[in-house]
Amino acid sequence: MSSPVSGGPGLPQQRRLVTAVPGPESAARFARKKAYVADGVSTALPVFVAAAGGGVLLDVDGNSLIDLGSGIAVTTVGNAAPEVVRRVQEQVAAFTHTCFMVTPYDGYVDVCETLADLTPGDHAKKSALLNSGAEAVENAVKIARSATGRDAVAVFDHAYHGRTNLTMAMTAKNMPYKHRFGPFAGEVYRAPMSYPLRDGMSGEDAAARAIDVLDKQVGAENLAAVAIEPIQGEGGFIVPAEGFLPALAEWTRANGIVLIADEIQSGFCRTGTWFACDHEGVVPDLITTAKGIAGGMPLAAVTGRAELMDSVHVGGLGGTYGGNPVACAAALGAIEEMRRHDLPGRATAIGELIRSRLLDLADRHPVIADVRGRGAMMAIELCQPGTVTPDAARAAAVSSYCHQQGVVTLTCGTWGNVFRFLPPLSISDDLLHEAFDVVAAGFDATA
Ligand code: PMP
C-alpha cells in the first residue's frame, strides 16, 4: 500500500492514459476489494484513486482521468480544495471530536449561521447537523411530524432520498435500493412527478395532478410533509416543468403541510444558484443538504423555519458525530471557496458549455431524446429513436467507452438510460471540451 500523493488543483490538468483502464495496479487492488469488501458495495469503475484535484482523478497506475461525476455531486469545489485542506488540517490538529451534545464548539454554530444566511427565504432559520443525506431526510421528517402532529409523508415518482429504512420507503426505485430489504416504514405516499419528456404537461397541470392524488388518497389534513428534490438526482436529473414547484409550495402552505426541499444533490452552487429552489423563488419550510456542503467530508444538515425546528423537544435531535468539528471546518472552507470563486457563476458557465455540446450531439444521434438540466447538473436521456422507450444498453455502452478512454461518467434514471454530467466546478473549459469529445466519440463508436 503506497503513501498518499498530494492532490488538489496543482495536479497536472490533463487526460493521460499510460495503461489500459483499469491498469494492472487497479486490477490487483480490485481483486483485494473482491476478497474483503461486501459485494453489495459496488463501484462504477474498477479504478483505484491515488490523488485528485481540479478536474482530474489520478489512478494508482498513473492514468489521469477527467472527472464528470464529482464523487456523485460532492466535490463541487474540487478535490482537496485549498481552503478545505487548510481548515481541516488546522482543526484536526486542534481537536477531532468532543460530541457537540457533550461540549459544543464554534464550527458547528458557524455552519448553522452560514446555512441560515445562504438557504432560500429571509425568515428566522435554525439547523441541525448530521452525517449523511439520508440522515438529514430522516430528521426533516421527524421535525415535520413533531411540528404538525401528523403522520403522512408524500414523495414523488423517481424520487431518491436514501438507503435507511424510512428513506428507502421514500425512494422510488426497487433495484438496487430496496430489493429484498423490506418491510419499509409506513405512512409514505407517492405522487406523480412532473416529467416534461414523458408527460408533456405544464407545471401547473402536473402539480394539479399530484395534488389531486394526494388529496384523494391521503388527505391534505393528514400530511405532515411533502418531500421533493427540486431537480431529481438519481431518478434521472428530471427538471420539473416551470410552475410545478411554485404550485406545490402554494398548496402545502395553504394546508399547513411542511414542504421539504431535498437539495442534497442539487444544492450548493451545482445548478448555477446556491440552491435549485432559487430558480423559481420557491422557499421551502425545511431544506436538506449534504454532498457538496463540505468538499468531500461527511456532513449533512436540516435547515428550516425556526419555529418548526424548535417544535422538537430538547434532546430529540442529534447523534454522536453529527456536525463533527473536522467536517464543519471543511464546510466553512468549501463555502469560502464557493464565495471567493463565484461558483454559482462558474456552474452557469459550465452548464452553457455542456448544453451546447449536448445539443450538438443530440442533432447527430436520434437516440438522445432529451437534453436537460441546469448549471453543472446536466443530462441526456437515451430512448429508441422517435419514442420514449428507454435505451439503457446504449447508455451502458457509451459509458463503458468513456471509462476506457479516461473520462469518468455516471448514469442514472429509473430505467438506467440517463447520462448525467456533474463535473467539479474547478474543472477547466479545455478539459470539459476534451471530455465531451470523448463522449461524442463514444456515441459514434456505439452507433
Ligand atoms: N437525497 C438525495 C437527493 C440524494 O441524491 C442522495 C444521495 N444520492 C441522498 C438523499 C442520500 O444521501 P446519502 O448518500 O449521503 O445518505
Short mmCIF file of C-alpha atoms and ligand atoms in Angstrom, two decimals:
data_model
loop_
_atom_site.label_atom_id
_atom_site.label_comp_id
_atom_site.label_asym_id
_atom_site.label_seq_id
_atom_site.Cartn_x
_atom_site.Cartn_y
_atom_site.Cartn_z
CA MET A 1 0.00 0.00 0.00
CA SER A 2 1.56 3.27 -1.16
CA SER A 3 1.61 6.51 0.83
CA PRO A 4 -0.71 9.33 -0.25
CA VAL A 5 0.20 11.55 -3.21
CA SER A 6 -0.71 15.25 -2.98
CA GLY A 7 -3.86 16.16 -4.88
CA GLY A 8 -5.72 19.45 -5.28
CA PRO A 9 -5.69 21.95 -8.13
CA GLY A 10 -1.89 21.64 -8.52
CA LEU A 11 -2.25 18.24 -10.17
CA PRO A 12 -1.50 18.38 -13.93
CA GLN A 13 -4.85 19.12 -15.54
CA GLN A 14 -4.81 16.62 -18.37
CA ARG A 15 -6.27 13.36 -19.60
CA ARG A 16 -3.37 10.97 -19.84
CA LEU A 17 -3.55 7.21 -20.24
CA VAL A 18 -0.39 5.19 -19.62
CA THR A 19 -2.11 1.78 -19.33
CA ALA A 20 -5.45 0.31 -20.27
CA VAL A 21 -8.25 1.35 -17.88
CA PRO A 22 -8.24 -0.35 -15.45
CA GLY A 23 -4.47 -0.84 -15.36
CA PRO A 24 -2.63 -3.69 -13.62
CA GLU A 25 -2.28 -1.89 -10.26
CA SER A 26 -6.01 -1.14 -10.13
CA ALA A 27 -6.81 -4.69 -11.20
CA ALA A 28 -4.68 -6.12 -8.36
CA ARG A 29 -6.39 -3.84 -5.84
CA PHE A 30 -9.78 -4.77 -7.24
CA ALA A 31 -9.02 -8.40 -6.50
CA ARG A 32 -8.39 -7.43 -2.85
CA LYS A 33 -11.62 -5.46 -2.86
CA LYS A 34 -13.40 -8.57 -4.07
CA ALA A 35 -11.90 -10.59 -1.20
CA TYR A 36 -12.62 -8.18 1.64
CA VAL A 37 -15.41 -5.74 0.69
CA ALA A 38 -19.03 -6.87 0.59
CA ASP A 39 -20.22 -7.39 -3.00
CA GLY A 40 -23.27 -5.23 -2.25
CA VAL A 41 -20.90 -2.23 -2.22
CA SER A 42 -20.36 -1.79 -5.96
CA THR A 43 -18.14 0.60 -7.94
CA ALA A 44 -18.86 2.40 -11.22
CA LEU A 45 -15.25 1.96 -12.38
CA PRO A 46 -12.74 -0.63 -11.13
CA VAL A 47 -10.13 2.12 -10.85
CA PHE A 48 -8.34 2.92 -7.58
CA VAL A 49 -7.53 6.58 -6.96
CA ALA A 50 -4.19 7.92 -5.70
CA ALA A 51 -4.91 11.66 -5.84
CA ALA A 52 -7.47 14.09 -7.27
CA GLY A 53 -7.98 17.80 -7.84
CA GLY A 54 -9.20 20.44 -10.29
CA GLY A 55 -10.98 18.31 -12.86
CA VAL A 56 -8.96 15.08 -12.75
CA LEU A 57 -8.55 11.83 -10.83
CA LEU A 58 -5.06 10.27 -10.83
CA ASP A 59 -5.19 6.49 -10.53
CA VAL A 60 -2.69 4.07 -8.99
CA ASP A 61 -1.35 3.16 -12.46
CA GLY A 62 -0.53 6.78 -13.24
CA ASN A 63 -3.52 7.38 -15.52
CA SER A 64 -5.13 10.82 -15.26
CA LEU A 65 -8.89 10.68 -15.82
CA ILE A 66 -11.28 13.57 -16.41
CA ASP A 67 -13.90 13.69 -13.67
CA LEU A 68 -17.51 14.34 -14.78
CA GLY A 69 -19.01 12.87 -11.60
CA SER A 70 -17.57 14.73 -8.58
CA GLY A 71 -17.98 11.61 -6.46
CA ILE A 72 -21.74 11.93 -7.06
CA ALA A 73 -22.09 15.71 -6.65
CA VAL A 74 -19.80 16.00 -3.65
CA THR A 75 -16.53 17.63 -4.72
CA THR A 76 -18.23 20.72 -6.13
CA VAL A 77 -15.29 22.89 -5.05
CA GLY A 78 -12.83 20.33 -6.41
CA ASN A 79 -11.00 17.56 -4.61
CA ALA A 80 -8.59 18.64 -1.88
CA ALA A 81 -9.59 22.29 -2.44
CA PRO A 82 -7.02 24.57 -0.78
CA GLU A 83 -9.35 26.24 1.73
CA VAL A 84 -10.85 22.88 2.71
CA VAL A 85 -7.42 21.32 3.21
CA ARG A 86 -6.13 24.28 5.22
CA ARG A 87 -9.08 24.42 7.59
CA VAL A 88 -9.29 20.66 8.03
CA GLN A 89 -5.59 20.46 8.87
CA GLU A 90 -5.91 23.25 11.43
CA GLN A 91 -8.97 21.68 13.00
CA VAL A 92 -7.66 18.14 13.08
CA ALA A 93 -4.55 19.36 14.92
CA ALA A 94 -6.65 21.27 17.48
CA PHE A 95 -9.25 18.59 18.31
CA THR A 96 -11.02 15.89 16.33
CA HIS A 97 -14.19 15.34 18.35
CA THR A 98 -15.95 16.29 21.55
CA CYS A 99 -19.53 15.47 20.52
CA PHE A 100 -21.50 18.70 20.14
CA MET A 101 -24.12 17.27 22.52
CA VAL A 102 -21.49 16.98 25.26
CA THR A 103 -19.32 20.10 24.87
CA PRO A 104 -20.04 22.39 21.90
CA TYR A 105 -17.61 24.26 19.65
CA ASP A 106 -17.75 27.23 17.26
CA GLY A 107 -17.53 25.41 13.90
CA TYR A 108 -20.97 23.82 14.33
CA VAL A 109 -22.65 27.14 15.13
CA ASP A 110 -20.72 28.87 12.32
CA VAL A 111 -22.07 26.33 9.80
CA CYS A 112 -25.64 26.77 11.10
CA GLU A 113 -25.34 30.56 10.89
CA THR A 114 -23.99 30.28 7.33
CA LEU A 115 -26.83 27.94 6.33
CA ALA A 116 -29.38 30.42 7.72
CA ASP A 117 -27.82 33.06 5.51
CA LEU A 118 -27.47 31.05 2.28
CA THR A 119 -30.68 28.98 2.13
CA PRO A 120 -33.83 30.39 0.48
CA GLY A 121 -36.06 32.81 2.41
CA ASP A 122 -35.30 35.63 4.84
CA HIS A 123 -37.27 34.25 7.81
CA ALA A 124 -35.55 33.16 11.05
CA LYS A 125 -33.88 29.78 10.45
CA LYS A 126 -32.14 27.15 12.54
CA SER A 127 -30.27 23.96 11.64
CA ALA A 128 -29.34 20.56 12.97
CA LEU A 129 -26.20 18.89 11.60
CA LEU A 130 -25.98 15.19 10.72
CA ASN A 131 -23.62 12.81 8.91
CA SER A 132 -25.31 11.76 5.68
CA GLY A 133 -28.02 12.82 3.31
CA ALA A 134 -30.33 10.00 4.36
CA GLU A 135 -29.96 11.01 7.98
CA ALA A 136 -30.85 14.60 7.10
CA VAL A 137 -34.01 13.46 5.30
CA GLU A 138 -34.99 11.24 8.27
CA ASN A 139 -34.56 14.17 10.61
CA ALA A 140 -36.56 16.50 8.38
CA VAL A 141 -39.46 14.03 8.55
CA LYS A 142 -39.12 13.75 12.34
CA ILE A 143 -39.25 17.55 12.63
CA ALA A 144 -42.23 17.86 10.26
CA ARG A 145 -44.17 15.21 12.22
CA SER A 146 -43.34 16.80 15.54
CA ALA A 147 -44.33 20.26 14.28
CA THR A 148 -47.64 19.21 12.70
CA GLY A 149 -48.74 16.26 14.86
CA ARG A 150 -49.49 14.44 11.57
CA ASP A 151 -48.02 11.18 10.25
CA ALA A 152 -48.21 11.02 6.46
CA VAL A 153 -45.32 11.94 4.17
CA ALA A 154 -45.69 12.47 0.42
CA VAL A 155 -42.91 11.78 -2.05
CA PHE A 156 -42.75 11.52 -5.85
CA ASP A 157 -42.22 9.03 -8.64
CA HIS A 158 -38.49 8.68 -9.47
CA ALA A 159 -37.51 10.12 -6.06
CA TYR A 160 -34.31 9.20 -4.30
CA HIS A 161 -33.91 10.08 -0.63
CA GLY A 162 -31.50 7.45 0.75
CA ARG A 163 -30.95 3.88 1.88
CA THR A 164 -32.07 3.83 5.55
CA ASN A 165 -35.41 2.20 6.33
CA LEU A 166 -37.51 5.37 6.19
CA THR A 167 -35.63 6.82 3.23
CA MET A 168 -35.84 3.51 1.32
CA ALA A 169 -39.60 3.83 1.72
CA MET A 170 -39.33 7.35 0.30
CA THR A 171 -37.08 6.28 -2.59
CA ALA A 172 -38.96 5.10 -5.68
CA LYS A 173 -36.70 2.62 -7.43
CA ASN A 174 -36.66 -1.02 -6.34
CA MET A 175 -33.40 -2.23 -7.88
CA PRO A 176 -30.83 -1.86 -6.40
CA TYR A 177 -32.01 0.27 -3.49
CA LYS A 178 -34.96 -1.61 -1.97
CA HIS A 179 -34.96 -5.16 -3.37
CA ARG A 180 -35.41 -7.71 -0.51
CA PHE A 181 -34.85 -5.02 2.16
CA GLY A 182 -38.46 -4.55 3.31
CA PRO A 183 -40.72 -4.22 5.15
CA PHE A 184 -40.44 -0.47 4.82
CA ALA A 185 -41.59 2.37 7.07
CA GLY A 186 -45.28 3.19 6.74
CA GLU A 187 -47.22 6.37 6.04
CA VAL A 188 -45.21 7.19 2.92
CA TYR A 189 -47.32 8.03 -0.16
CA ARG A 190 -46.18 8.58 -3.72
CA ALA A 191 -47.47 11.19 -6.17
CA PRO A 192 -46.76 11.61 -9.89
CA MET A 193 -43.80 13.86 -10.70
CA SER A 194 -43.67 16.47 -13.43
CA TYR A 195 -41.56 14.81 -16.16
CA PRO A 196 -41.78 17.00 -19.27
CA LEU A 197 -40.29 14.44 -21.70
CA ARG A 198 -42.81 11.79 -20.65
CA ASP A 199 -45.97 13.68 -19.67
CA GLY A 200 -45.79 16.82 -21.82
CA MET A 201 -47.78 18.64 -19.14
CA SER A 202 -47.40 22.24 -17.99
CA GLY A 203 -46.05 22.70 -14.47
CA GLU A 204 -49.44 23.86 -13.22
CA ASP A 205 -51.25 20.83 -14.70
CA ALA A 206 -48.66 18.39 -13.37
CA ALA A 207 -48.96 19.98 -9.91
CA ALA A 208 -52.76 19.74 -10.06
CA ARG A 209 -52.43 16.04 -10.95
CA ALA A 210 -50.10 15.38 -7.99
CA ILE A 211 -52.24 17.40 -5.59
CA ASP A 212 -55.36 15.53 -6.69
CA VAL A 213 -53.71 12.16 -5.97
CA LEU A 214 -52.58 13.34 -2.52
CA ASP A 215 -55.94 14.95 -1.71
CA LYS A 216 -57.92 11.87 -2.69
CA GLN A 217 -55.59 9.12 -1.48
CA VAL A 218 -54.16 10.70 1.69
CA GLY A 219 -55.98 13.93 2.54
CA ALA A 220 -54.13 17.21 2.98
CA GLU A 221 -55.03 17.33 6.68
CA ASN A 222 -53.16 14.04 7.28
CA LEU A 223 -49.95 15.13 5.60
CA ALA A 224 -47.03 16.19 7.80
CA ALA A 225 -44.74 16.82 4.85
CA VAL A 226 -44.24 16.81 1.12
CA ALA A 227 -40.62 15.97 0.31
CA ILE A 228 -39.26 16.75 -3.15
CA GLU A 229 -35.95 17.10 -4.94
CA PRO A 230 -36.29 20.39 -6.90
CA ILE A 231 -34.31 18.63 -9.63
CA GLN A 232 -34.38 14.88 -9.17
CA GLY A 233 -30.93 13.30 -8.95
CA GLU A 234 -30.71 9.52 -9.05
CA GLY A 235 -34.16 9.36 -10.68
CA GLY A 236 -32.76 10.91 -13.87
CA PHE A 237 -31.89 14.61 -13.46
CA ILE A 238 -35.56 15.37 -14.04
CA VAL A 239 -36.29 19.09 -14.10
CA PRO A 240 -39.98 19.66 -13.39
CA ALA A 241 -41.87 21.92 -15.79
CA GLU A 242 -41.82 25.58 -14.81
CA GLY A 243 -44.57 26.36 -12.33
CA PHE A 244 -44.72 22.86 -10.81
CA LEU A 245 -42.71 23.66 -7.68
CA PRO A 246 -44.38 27.04 -7.01
CA ALA A 247 -47.86 25.47 -7.32
CA LEU A 248 -46.89 22.68 -4.96
CA ALA A 249 -45.44 25.19 -2.49
CA GLU A 250 -48.63 27.23 -2.58
CA TRP A 251 -50.73 24.13 -1.84
CA THR A 252 -48.54 22.97 1.06
CA ARG A 253 -48.59 26.47 2.56
CA ALA A 254 -52.37 26.71 2.31
CA ASN A 255 -52.80 23.33 4.01
CA GLY A 256 -50.26 23.55 6.84
CA ILE A 257 -48.05 20.89 5.24
CA VAL A 258 -44.29 21.18 5.70
CA LEU A 259 -42.52 21.48 2.33
CA ILE A 260 -39.16 19.70 2.49
CA ALA A 261 -36.79 20.50 -0.38
CA ASP A 262 -34.21 17.73 -0.64
CA GLU A 263 -31.27 19.67 -2.10
CA ILE A 264 -28.71 17.04 -1.19
CA GLN A 265 -27.70 16.61 -4.84
CA SER A 266 -28.90 19.91 -6.36
CA GLY A 267 -27.65 22.28 -3.66
CA PHE A 268 -24.52 24.33 -3.05
CA CYS A 269 -23.95 26.01 -6.43
CA ARG A 270 -24.47 22.87 -8.51
CA THR A 271 -27.27 24.32 -10.66
CA GLY A 272 -25.93 27.86 -11.04
CA THR A 273 -27.63 29.24 -7.93
CA TRP A 274 -26.89 28.43 -4.30
CA PHE A 275 -29.92 26.13 -4.30
CA ALA A 276 -32.10 24.78 -7.11
CA CYS A 277 -35.21 26.20 -5.38
CA ASP A 278 -33.81 29.67 -6.08
CA HIS A 279 -34.51 29.35 -9.84
CA GLU A 280 -38.24 29.78 -9.26
CA GLY A 281 -38.09 31.67 -5.97
CA VAL A 282 -39.52 28.70 -4.05
CA VAL A 283 -38.99 28.97 -0.30
CA PRO A 284 -39.24 25.55 1.37
CA ASP A 285 -40.07 25.20 5.07
CA LEU A 286 -37.21 22.75 5.56
CA ILE A 287 -34.23 22.10 3.30
CA THR A 288 -31.90 19.10 3.49
CA THR A 289 -28.29 19.46 2.37
CA ALA A 290 -25.24 17.16 2.29
CA LYS A 291 -22.80 16.14 -0.50
CA GLY A 292 -21.41 19.47 -1.83
CA ILE A 293 -21.64 21.16 1.57
CA ALA A 294 -18.23 20.09 2.86
CA GLY A 295 -15.86 19.45 -0.06
CA GLY A 296 -15.84 15.69 0.48
CA MET A 297 -16.04 15.40 4.25
CA PRO A 298 -19.20 13.76 5.62
CA LEU A 299 -21.66 16.41 6.77
CA ALA A 300 -25.39 16.96 6.28
CA ALA A 301 -27.95 19.41 7.58
CA VAL A 302 -31.61 20.14 8.02
CA THR A 303 -32.26 23.86 7.92
CA GLY A 304 -35.65 25.46 8.31
CA ARG A 305 -38.11 27.80 9.89
CA ALA A 306 -37.02 28.39 13.47
CA GLU A 307 -40.47 27.62 14.88
CA LEU A 308 -40.62 24.27 13.07
CA MET A 309 -37.09 23.30 14.06
CA ASP A 310 -37.84 24.25 17.67
CA SER A 311 -41.05 22.19 17.81
CA VAL A 312 -38.88 19.19 18.74
CA HIS A 313 -38.31 18.58 22.47
CA VAL A 314 -34.85 19.22 23.93
CA GLY A 315 -32.60 16.22 23.22
CA GLY A 316 -34.82 14.97 20.37
CA LEU A 317 -32.28 15.65 17.62
CA GLY A 318 -28.60 14.77 17.38
CA GLY A 319 -26.15 11.90 17.20
CA THR A 320 -22.57 11.13 18.20
CA TYR A 321 -20.85 12.52 15.12
CA GLY A 322 -23.38 14.95 13.64
CA GLY A 323 -21.59 18.22 12.92
CA ASN A 324 -18.14 16.75 13.61
CA PRO A 325 -15.65 19.64 14.02
CA VAL A 326 -13.42 18.49 11.15
CA ALA A 327 -16.43 18.19 8.81
CA CYS A 328 -17.63 21.65 9.93
CA ALA A 329 -14.19 23.13 9.21
CA ALA A 330 -14.34 21.53 5.76
CA ALA A 331 -17.80 23.03 5.15
CA LEU A 332 -16.65 26.51 6.12
CA GLY A 333 -13.68 26.08 3.78
CA ALA A 334 -15.85 24.80 0.93
CA ILE A 335 -18.31 27.68 1.29
CA GLU A 336 -15.40 30.12 1.35
CA GLU A 337 -14.20 28.61 -1.96
CA MET A 338 -17.72 28.93 -3.42
CA ARG A 339 -17.92 32.60 -2.47
CA ARG A 340 -14.37 33.52 -3.41
CA HIS A 341 -14.56 31.93 -6.87
CA ASP A 342 -18.22 32.78 -7.59
CA LEU A 343 -19.03 29.11 -8.09
CA PRO A 344 -22.73 29.73 -8.84
CA GLY A 345 -21.49 31.79 -11.82
CA ARG A 346 -19.00 29.10 -12.79
CA ALA A 347 -21.74 26.43 -12.67
CA THR A 348 -23.85 28.56 -15.03
CA ALA A 349 -20.96 28.90 -17.49
CA ILE A 350 -20.21 25.18 -17.32
CA GLY A 351 -23.90 24.49 -17.93
CA GLU A 352 -23.85 26.60 -21.10
CA LEU A 353 -20.78 24.81 -22.42
CA ILE A 354 -22.20 21.36 -21.67
CA ARG A 355 -25.65 22.20 -23.05
CA SER A 356 -24.23 23.37 -26.37
CA ARG A 357 -22.10 20.24 -26.67
CA LEU A 358 -25.08 18.01 -25.83
CA LEU A 359 -27.46 19.78 -28.22
CA ASP A 360 -24.89 19.27 -30.95
CA LEU A 361 -24.67 15.60 -30.09
CA ALA A 362 -28.46 15.25 -29.98
CA ASP A 363 -28.64 16.66 -33.54
CA ARG A 364 -26.44 13.84 -34.75
CA HIS A 365 -27.75 10.97 -32.60
CA PRO A 366 -31.52 10.43 -32.54
CA VAL A 367 -31.10 8.07 -29.57
CA ILE A 368 -30.81 11.24 -27.46
CA ALA A 369 -34.44 12.01 -26.64
CA ASP A 370 -33.84 14.86 -24.23
CA VAL A 371 -31.14 17.31 -23.16
CA ARG A 372 -31.96 18.77 -19.77
CA GLY A 373 -30.64 20.14 -16.51
CA ARG A 374 -29.44 23.37 -15.00
CA GLY A 375 -25.90 24.64 -14.50
CA ALA A 376 -23.42 21.86 -13.85
CA MET A 377 -26.24 19.33 -13.34
CA MET A 378 -26.87 18.30 -16.96
CA ALA A 379 -28.13 15.09 -18.53
CA ILE A 380 -29.25 13.35 -21.68
CA GLU A 381 -31.93 10.68 -21.75
CA LEU A 382 -31.47 7.87 -24.27
CA CYS A 383 -34.52 6.28 -25.93
CA GLN A 384 -35.23 4.21 -29.02
CA PRO A 385 -35.31 6.89 -31.77
CA GLY A 386 -38.65 8.62 -32.13
CA THR A 387 -40.07 7.04 -28.95
CA VAL A 388 -39.74 7.35 -25.18
CA THR A 389 -38.79 3.67 -24.82
CA PRO A 390 -35.67 3.72 -22.62
CA ASP A 391 -32.36 2.54 -24.14
CA ALA A 392 -30.27 1.59 -21.11
CA ALA A 393 -27.99 -0.69 -23.16
CA ARG A 394 -26.74 2.23 -25.23
CA ALA A 395 -26.16 4.33 -22.11
CA ALA A 396 -24.10 1.49 -20.63
CA ALA A 397 -22.12 1.05 -23.86
CA VAL A 398 -21.24 4.74 -24.21
CA SER A 399 -20.41 4.96 -20.52
CA SER A 400 -18.08 2.00 -20.74
CA TYR A 401 -16.38 3.56 -23.79
CA CYS A 402 -15.82 6.79 -21.84
CA HIS A 403 -14.35 4.95 -18.87
CA GLN A 404 -11.89 3.10 -21.10
CA GLN A 405 -10.90 6.42 -22.67
CA GLY A 406 -10.26 8.06 -19.30
CA VAL A 407 -13.47 10.01 -18.68
CA VAL A 408 -15.44 9.28 -15.52
CA THR A 409 -19.13 9.38 -16.44
CA LEU A 410 -22.16 8.33 -14.41
CA THR A 411 -25.57 7.08 -15.46
CA CYS A 412 -28.82 7.33 -13.52
CA GLY A 413 -32.59 7.24 -14.02
CA THR A 414 -35.43 4.87 -13.19
CA TRP A 415 -34.59 2.91 -16.36
CA GLY A 416 -30.81 3.46 -16.17
CA ASN A 417 -30.93 5.27 -19.51
CA VAL A 418 -29.80 8.74 -18.41
CA PHE A 419 -26.28 10.04 -18.71
CA ARG A 420 -25.61 12.65 -16.07
CA PHE A 421 -22.82 15.21 -16.16
CA LEU A 422 -21.85 16.83 -12.88
CA PRO A 423 -18.20 17.86 -13.00
CA PRO A 424 -16.41 19.60 -10.17
CA LEU A 425 -16.74 23.36 -10.67
CA SER A 426 -12.94 23.59 -10.53
CA ILE A 427 -12.67 21.88 -13.94
CA SER A 428 -11.28 23.90 -16.89
CA ASP A 429 -13.16 24.54 -20.14
CA ASP A 430 -10.38 22.73 -22.02
CA LEU A 431 -10.86 19.56 -20.01
CA LEU A 432 -14.62 19.79 -20.42
CA HIS A 433 -14.30 20.08 -24.19
CA GLU A 434 -11.92 17.15 -24.26
CA ALA A 435 -14.31 15.07 -22.13
CA PHE A 436 -17.24 15.83 -24.46
CA ASP A 437 -15.09 14.97 -27.49
CA VAL A 438 -14.71 11.54 -25.87
CA VAL A 439 -18.44 11.31 -25.10
CA ALA A 440 -19.17 12.19 -28.75
CA ALA A 441 -16.69 9.56 -29.97
CA GLY A 442 -18.45 7.10 -27.64
CA PHE A 443 -21.76 7.76 -29.40
CA ASP A 444 -20.10 7.35 -32.82
CA ALA A 445 -18.33 4.15 -31.78
CA THR A 446 -21.52 2.52 -30.47
CA ALA A 447 -23.87 3.70 -33.24
N1 PMP B 1 -31.25 12.73 -1.26
C1 PMP B 1 -30.75 12.94 -2.48
C2 PMP B 1 -31.46 13.88 -3.39
C3 PMP B 1 -29.59 12.30 -2.90
O1 PMP B 1 -29.11 12.50 -4.14
C4 PMP B 1 -28.92 11.43 -2.00
C5 PMP B 1 -27.66 10.69 -2.40
N2 PMP B 1 -27.55 10.31 -3.73
C6 PMP B 1 -29.47 11.24 -0.73
C7 PMP B 1 -30.63 11.91 -0.39
C8 PMP B 1 -28.81 10.35 0.28
O2 PMP B 1 -27.60 10.89 0.69
P1 PMP B 1 -26.50 9.96 1.40
O3 PMP B 1 -26.00 9.01 0.38
O4 PMP B 1 -25.45 10.93 1.89
O5 PMP B 1 -27.20 9.29 2.54
#
